[in-house]
Amino acid sequence: MQIQTSLSNKGPGFYLSMIASVLSFILAVIYQYSYHTNPYYASSVFILLLLALPCALVLFFINLDGFIPAATTLLVGLAILQFIHAMYFDVSVVLVGIDKNSFDPEFILCSVLFGVCFLLGEVSIYTRVRK
């Protein structure tokens, strides 16, 4: 099995970045389901999150696995920036207390998952990808 032998020499950075890319795929599904009818929805967030896993898999299969942490972190980071850009008005409304007094549960869930994905990706950049 070539895949099994390819996985045998991987370090913790590889696994952290793969976990981050899988979580970003799950976050993309959650974001799409939660925000597709919301006026603050941004399709670029969904697309960037969705691209992290296929990008990581392609890099793995063409033996460029050293770039997986950087690519995953970049895509998740760009998705976070797009999410902030799409949601800044809603956040400001809550902080000022004009129409809403608290954040929606889907906003909190997405924000936490964004943080986890980005932190895993960032840690994986500074961790060994190969043994």
Coordinates of N, CA, C and O in Angstrom, one line a residue:
M1 N 0.8 -1.2 0.0 CA 0.0 0.0 0.0 C 0.9 1.2 0.0 O 1.6 1.5 0.9
Q2 N 0.8 2.0 -1.0 CA 1.6 3.2 -1.1 C 1.1 4.3 -0.2 O 1.9 5.0 0.4
I3 N -0.2 4.4 0.0 CA -0.7 5.5 1.0 C -0.3 5.2 2.4 O 0.1 6.1 3.1
Q4 N -0.3 3.9 2.8 CA 0.1 3.5 4.1 C 1.6 3.8 4.4 O 1.9 4.3 5.4
T5 N 2.4 3.5 3.4 CA 3.8 3.8 3.5 C 4.0 5.3 3.5 O 5.0 5.8 4.1
S6 N 3.2 6.1 2.7 CA 3.3 7.5 2.7 C 3.0 8.1 4.0 O 3.5 9.2 4.4
L7 N 2.0 7.6 4.7 CA 1.6 8.1 6.0 C 2.5 7.7 7.2 O 2.5 8.3 8.2
S8 N 3.4 6.7 6.9 CA 4.2 6.2 8.0 C 5.3 7.2 8.4 O 5.8 7.2 9.5
N9 N 5.7 8.0 7.5 CA 6.8 9.0 7.8 C 6.3 10.4 8.0 O 7.1 11.3 7.9
K10 N 5.1 10.6 8.4 CA 4.5 11.9 8.6 C 4.7 12.3 10.1 O 4.5 11.5 11.0
G11 N 4.9 13.6 10.3 CA 5.0 14.1 11.6 C 3.8 14.7 12.1 O 2.7 14.7 11.4
P12 N 3.8 15.3 13.3 CA 2.6 15.9 13.9 C 2.0 17.1 13.1 O 0.8 17.3 13.1
G13 N 2.9 17.8 12.4 CA 2.5 19.0 11.6 C 1.5 18.6 10.5 O 0.6 19.3 10.2
F14 N 1.8 17.4 9.9 CA 1.0 16.9 8.8 C -0.4 16.6 9.3 O -1.4 17.0 8.8
Y15 N -0.4 15.9 10.5 CA -1.7 15.5 11.0 C -2.5 16.7 11.5 O -3.8 16.7 11.4
L16 N -1.9 17.6 12.1 CA -2.6 18.8 12.6 C -3.2 19.6 11.4 O -4.3 20.1 11.5
S17 N -2.4 19.7 10.4 CA -2.9 20.5 9.2 C -4.1 19.7 8.5 O -5.0 20.3 8.0
M18 N -4.0 18.4 8.5 CA -5.1 17.6 7.9 C -6.3 17.7 8.8 O -7.5 17.8 8.3
I19 N -6.2 17.7 10.1 CA -7.3 17.9 11.0 C -7.9 19.3 10.8 O -9.2 19.4 10.7
A20 N -7.1 20.3 10.6 CA -7.6 21.7 10.3 C -8.3 21.7 9.0 O -9.4 22.4 8.9
S21 N -7.8 21.0 8.0 CA -8.5 21.1 6.7 C -9.8 20.3 6.7 O -10.8 20.7 6.1
V22 N -9.9 19.2 7.5 CA -11.2 18.5 7.6 C -12.2 19.3 8.4 O -13.3 19.4 8.1
L23 N -11.7 20.0 9.5 CA -12.6 20.8 10.3 C -13.1 22.0 9.4 O -14.2 22.5 9.6
S24 N -12.2 22.5 8.5 CA -12.6 23.6 7.7 C -13.7 23.2 6.7 O -14.6 23.9 6.4
F25 N -13.6 21.9 6.3 CA -14.7 21.4 5.4 C -16.0 21.3 6.2 O -17.1 21.7 5.7
I26 N -15.9 20.8 7.4 CA -17.1 20.7 8.3 C -17.7 22.1 8.5 O -18.9 22.3 8.5
L27 N -16.8 23.1 8.8 CA -17.2 24.4 9.0 C -17.9 25.0 7.8 O -18.8 25.8 7.9
A28 N -17.4 24.7 6.6 CA -18.0 25.2 5.4 C -19.4 24.7 5.3 O -20.3 25.5 4.9
V29 N -19.7 23.4 5.6 CA -21.0 22.9 5.6 C -21.9 23.6 6.6 O -23.1 24.0 6.4
I30 N -21.4 23.8 7.8 CA -22.1 24.4 8.9 C -22.4 25.9 8.5 O -23.6 26.4 8.7
Y31 N -21.4 26.6 8.0 CA -21.6 28.0 7.5 C -22.7 28.1 6.4 O -23.6 28.9 6.5
Q32 N -22.6 27.2 5.5 CA -23.6 27.2 4.4 C -25.0 27.0 4.9 O -25.9 27.6 4.5
Y33 N -25.1 26.0 5.8 CA -26.4 25.6 6.3 C -27.0 26.8 7.2 O -28.2 27.1 7.1
S34 N -26.1 27.4 8.0 CA -26.6 28.4 8.9 C -26.8 29.8 8.3 O -27.7 30.5 8.7
Y35 N -26.0 30.1 7.3 CA -26.1 31.5 6.8 C -26.6 31.6 5.4 O -26.6 32.8 4.8
H36 N -27.0 30.6 4.7 CA -27.3 30.7 3.3 C -28.5 31.7 3.1 O -28.7 32.2 2.0
T37 N -29.4 31.9 4.0 CA -30.5 32.8 3.9 C -30.3 34.1 4.6 O -31.1 35.0 4.6
N38 N -29.1 34.2 5.3 CA -28.8 35.4 6.1 C -28.3 36.5 5.2 O -27.6 36.3 4.2
P39 N -28.7 37.8 5.5 CA -28.2 38.9 4.6 C -26.7 39.1 4.7 O -26.1 39.8 3.9
Y40 N -26.1 38.5 5.8 CA -24.6 38.7 6.0 C -23.8 37.5 5.4 O -22.6 37.4 5.7
Y41 N -24.4 36.7 4.6 CA -23.8 35.5 4.0 C -22.8 36.0 2.9 O -23.1 36.9 2.1
A42 N -21.6 35.4 2.9 CA -20.6 35.6 1.9 C -20.2 34.3 1.2 O -19.7 33.4 1.9
S43 N -20.5 34.2 0.0 CA -20.1 32.9 -0.7 C -18.6 32.6 -0.7 O -18.2 31.5 -0.7
S44 N -17.8 33.7 -0.7 CA -16.4 33.5 -0.7 C -15.9 32.8 0.6 O -14.9 32.0 0.5
V45 N -16.6 33.0 1.7 CA -16.2 32.2 2.9 C -16.4 30.7 2.7 O -15.6 29.9 3.0
F46 N -17.6 30.4 2.2 CA -17.9 29.0 1.9 C -16.9 28.4 0.9 O -16.4 27.3 1.2
I47 N -16.6 29.1 -0.1 CA -15.7 28.5 -1.1 C -14.3 28.3 -0.6 O -13.6 27.3 -0.8
L48 N -13.8 29.3 0.2 CA -12.4 29.2 0.7 C -12.3 28.1 1.7 O -11.3 27.3 1.7
L49 N -13.3 27.9 2.6 CA -13.3 26.8 3.5 C -13.4 25.5 2.8 O -12.8 24.5 3.3
L50 N -14.2 25.5 1.8 CA -14.4 24.2 1.1 C -13.1 23.8 0.3 O -12.9 22.6 0.2
L51 N -12.3 24.7 -0.1 CA -11.1 24.4 -0.8 C -10.0 23.9 0.0 O -9.1 23.2 -0.6
A52 N -10.0 24.0 1.3 CA -8.9 23.6 2.1 C -8.6 22.1 2.1 O -7.5 21.7 1.9
L53 N -9.7 21.3 2.2 CA -9.5 19.9 2.2 C -9.0 19.3 0.8 O -8.0 18.6 0.7
P54 N -9.7 19.7 -0.3 CA -9.2 19.2 -1.6 C -7.7 19.7 -1.9 O -7.0 19.0 -2.5
C55 N -7.4 20.9 -1.5 CA -6.1 21.4 -1.7 C -5.1 20.6 -0.9 O -4.0 20.2 -1.5
A56 N -5.4 20.3 0.3 CA -4.5 19.4 1.1 C -4.3 18.0 0.5 O -3.2 17.5 0.5
L57 N -5.4 17.5 0.0 CA -5.3 16.1 -0.6 C -4.5 16.1 -1.8 O -3.7 15.2 -2.1
V58 N -4.7 17.2 -2.7 CA -3.9 17.2 -3.9 C -2.4 17.4 -3.6 O -1.6 16.7 -4.2
L59 N -2.1 18.3 -2.6 CA -0.7 18.4 -2.2 C -0.1 17.1 -1.7 O 1.0 16.8 -1.9
F60 N -0.9 16.4 -1.0 CA -0.5 15.1 -0.4 C -0.2 14.1 -1.5 O 0.9 13.5 -1.5
F61 N -1.1 14.0 -2.5 CA -0.9 13.0 -3.5 C 0.1 13.4 -4.6 O 0.6 12.5 -5.3
I62 N 0.5 14.6 -4.7 CA 1.6 15.0 -5.6 C 2.9 15.2 -4.8 O 3.9 15.8 -5.3
N63 N 3.0 14.7 -3.6 CA 4.2 14.6 -2.7 C 4.7 16.0 -2.4 O 5.9 16.2 -2.3
L64 N 3.8 17.0 -2.2 CA 4.2 18.3 -1.8 C 3.6 18.6 -0.4 O 3.1 19.7 -0.1
D65 N 3.6 17.6 0.4 CA 3.0 17.7 1.7 C 3.6 18.7 2.6 O 3.0 19.1 3.6
G66 N 4.8 19.2 2.4 CA 5.4 20.2 3.2 C 4.6 21.6 3.1 O 4.7 22.4 3.9
F67 N 3.8 21.7 2.0 CA 3.1 22.9 1.8 C 1.6 22.9 2.3 O 0.9 23.9 2.3
I68 N 1.2 21.7 2.8 CA -0.1 21.6 3.3 C -0.4 22.5 4.5 O -1.5 23.2 4.5
P69 N 0.4 22.6 5.5 CA 0.1 23.5 6.6 C -0.1 25.0 6.2 O -1.0 25.7 6.6
A70 N 0.8 25.4 5.3 CA 0.7 26.8 4.8 C -0.5 27.1 4.0 O -1.2 28.1 4.1
A71 N -0.8 26.1 3.1 CA -2.0 26.3 2.2 C -3.3 26.2 3.1 O -4.2 27.1 2.9
T72 N -3.4 25.3 4.0 CA -4.6 25.2 4.9 C -4.7 26.5 5.7 O -5.8 27.1 5.8
T73 N -3.7 26.9 6.3 CA -3.7 28.1 7.1 C -4.1 29.4 6.3 O -4.9 30.2 6.7
L74 N -3.5 29.5 5.1 CA -3.8 30.6 4.2 C -5.3 30.6 3.9 O -6.0 31.6 3.9
L75 N -5.9 29.5 3.4 CA -7.3 29.4 3.0 C -8.2 29.7 4.2 O -9.2 30.5 4.0
V76 N -7.9 29.1 5.4 CA -8.7 29.4 6.5 C -8.6 30.9 7.0 O -9.6 31.5 7.3
G77 N -7.4 31.4 6.9 CA -7.2 32.8 7.3 C -7.9 33.8 6.3 O -8.5 34.7 6.8
L78 N -7.9 33.5 5.0 CA -8.6 34.3 4.1 C -10.1 34.2 4.3 O -10.9 35.2 4.2
A79 N -10.6 33.0 4.7 CA -12.0 32.8 5.0 C -12.4 33.6 6.2 O -13.5 34.2 6.3
I80 N -11.5 33.6 7.2 CA -11.8 34.4 8.4 C -11.9 35.9 8.1 O -12.9 36.6 8.6
L81 N -11.0 36.4 7.2 CA -11.1 37.8 6.9 C -12.4 38.1 6.1 O -13.0 39.2 6.3
Q82 N -12.8 37.2 5.2 CA -14.1 37.4 4.5 C -15.3 37.3 5.5 O -16.2 38.1 5.3
F83 N -15.2 36.4 6.4 CA -16.3 36.3 7.4 C -16.4 37.6 8.3 O -17.5 38.1 8.5
I84 N -15.2 38.1 8.7 CA -15.2 39.4 9.4 C -15.8 40.5 8.6 O -16.6 41.3 9.1
H85 N -15.4 40.6 7.3 CA -15.9 41.6 6.4 C -17.4 41.5 6.2 O -18.2 42.5 6.2
A86 N -17.9 40.3 6.1 CA -19.4 40.1 5.9 C -20.2 40.3 7.2 O -21.3 40.8 7.1
M87 N -19.6 40.1 8.4 CA -20.3 40.1 9.6 C -20.1 41.4 10.4 O -20.7 41.6 11.5
Y88 N -19.2 42.3 10.0 CA -18.9 43.4 10.9 C -20.1 44.3 11.2 O -20.2 44.8 12.3
F89 N -21.0 44.5 10.3 CA -22.2 45.3 10.7 C -23.1 44.6 11.7 O -23.5 45.2 12.7
D90 N -23.2 43.3 11.6 CA -24.0 42.5 12.6 C -23.3 42.6 14.0 O -24.0 42.7 15.0
V91 N -22.0 42.4 14.0 CA -21.3 42.5 15.2 C -21.4 43.9 15.9 O -21.6 44.0 17.1
S92 N -21.3 44.9 15.0 CA -21.4 46.3 15.6 C -22.8 46.6 16.1 O -22.9 47.3 17.1
V93 N -23.8 46.0 15.5 CA -25.2 46.2 16.0 C -25.3 45.5 17.4 O -25.9 46.1 18.3
V94 N -24.7 44.4 17.6 CA -24.8 43.7 18.9 C -24.0 44.5 19.9 O -24.4 44.7 21.0
L95 N -22.8 44.9 19.5 CA -21.9 45.6 20.5 C -22.5 46.9 21.0 O -22.4 47.3 22.1
V96 N -23.2 47.6 20.0 CA -23.8 48.9 20.4 C -25.2 48.7 21.1 O -25.6 49.5 21.9
G97 N -25.8 47.6 20.8 CA -27.1 47.2 21.4 C -28.3 47.9 20.7 O -29.3 48.2 21.3
I98 N -28.2 48.2 19.4 CA -29.2 48.9 18.7 C -30.4 48.0 18.5 O -31.5 48.3 19.0
D99 N -30.3 46.9 17.8 CA -31.4 46.0 17.5 C -31.3 44.7 18.2 O -32.3 44.0 18.5
K100 N -30.1 44.2 18.5 CA -29.8 42.9 19.1 C -29.0 43.1 20.3 O -28.2 44.0 20.4
N101 N -29.2 42.2 21.3 CA -28.4 42.3 22.5 C -27.4 41.2 22.7 O -26.6 41.2 23.6
S102 N -27.5 40.2 21.8 CA -26.6 39.0 21.9 C -26.3 38.4 20.5 O -27.0 38.7 19.6
F103 N -25.2 37.7 20.5 CA -24.9 37.0 19.2 C -25.7 35.8 19.0 O -26.1 35.1 20.0
D104 N -25.9 35.4 17.8 CA -26.7 34.2 17.4 C -25.8 33.0 17.7 O -24.6 33.1 17.6
P105 N -26.4 31.9 18.1 CA -25.6 30.7 18.3 C -24.8 30.2 17.2 O -23.6 29.7 17.3
E106 N -25.3 30.4 15.9 CA -24.5 30.0 14.8 C -23.3 30.8 14.6 O -22.2 30.4 14.1
F107 N -23.4 32.1 15.0 CA -22.2 33.0 14.9 C -21.1 32.6 15.9 O -20.0 32.5 15.5
I108 N -21.6 32.2 17.1 CA -20.6 31.8 18.1 C -20.0 30.5 17.7 O -18.7 30.3 17.8
L109 N -20.8 29.5 17.2 CA -20.2 28.2 16.7 C -19.2 28.4 15.6 O -18.1 27.9 15.6
C110 N -19.6 29.2 14.6 CA -18.7 29.4 13.4 C -17.4 30.2 13.9 O -16.3 29.8 13.5
S111 N -17.5 31.1 14.8 CA -16.4 31.9 15.3 C -15.4 30.9 16.0 O -14.2 31.0 15.8
V112 N -16.0 30.1 16.9 CA -15.1 29.1 17.6 C -14.4 28.2 16.7 O -13.2 27.9 16.8
L113 N -15.2 27.6 15.7 CA -14.6 26.7 14.7 C -13.5 27.4 13.8 O -12.5 26.8 13.5
F114 N -13.8 28.6 13.5 CA -12.8 29.4 12.7 C -11.5 29.5 13.6 O -10.4 29.3 13.0
G115 N -11.6 29.8 14.8 CA -10.5 30.0 15.7 C -9.7 28.7 15.8 O -8.5 28.6 15.8
V116 N -10.4 27.6 16.0 CA -9.8 26.2 16.2 C -9.1 25.9 14.9 O -7.9 25.4 14.9
C117 N -9.7 26.0 13.7 CA -9.1 25.7 12.5 C -7.8 26.5 12.2 O -6.8 26.0 11.8
F118 N -7.9 27.8 12.5 CA -6.8 28.7 12.2 C -5.6 28.3 13.2 O -4.5 28.3 12.8
L119 N -5.9 28.1 14.5 CA -4.9 27.8 15.4 C -4.2 26.5 15.1 O -3.0 26.3 15.2
L120 N -5.0 25.5 14.7 CA -4.4 24.2 14.3 C -3.5 24.3 13.1 O -2.4 23.8 13.0
G121 N -4.0 25.1 12.1 CA -3.2 25.4 11.0 C -1.9 26.1 11.3 O -0.8 25.8 10.8
E122 N -2.0 27.1 12.1 CA -0.8 27.9 12.5 C 0.2 27.1 13.3 O 1.4 27.2 13.1
V123 N -0.3 26.3 14.2 CA 0.6 25.4 15.0 C 1.3 24.4 14.0 O 2.5 24.1 14.2
S124 N 0.5 23.9 13.0 CA 1.1 22.9 12.1 C 2.2 23.5 11.2 O 3.1 22.8 10.8
I125 N 2.2 24.8 11.0 CA 3.2 25.4 10.2 C 4.6 25.3 11.0 O 5.6 25.1 10.3
Y126 N 4.6 25.4 12.3 CA 5.8 25.4 13.1 C 6.1 24.0 13.6 O 7.0 23.9 14.4
T127 N 5.4 23.0 13.2 CA 5.6 21.6 13.7 C 6.1 20.8 12.5 O 5.8 21.1 11.3
R128 N 6.9 19.8 12.7 CA 7.5 19.0 11.7 C 6.4 18.3 10.9 O 5.6 17.6 11.5
V129 N 6.5 18.3 9.6 CA 5.6 17.6 8.7 C 6.0 16.2 8.5 O 5.2 15.3 8.3
R130 N 7.3 16.0 8.4 CA 7.9 14.7 8.2 C 8.8 14.3 9.4 O 9.4 15.1 10.0
K131 N 8.8 13.0 9.6 CA 9.7 12.5 10.8 C 11.1 12.6 10.4 O 11.5 12.5 9.3

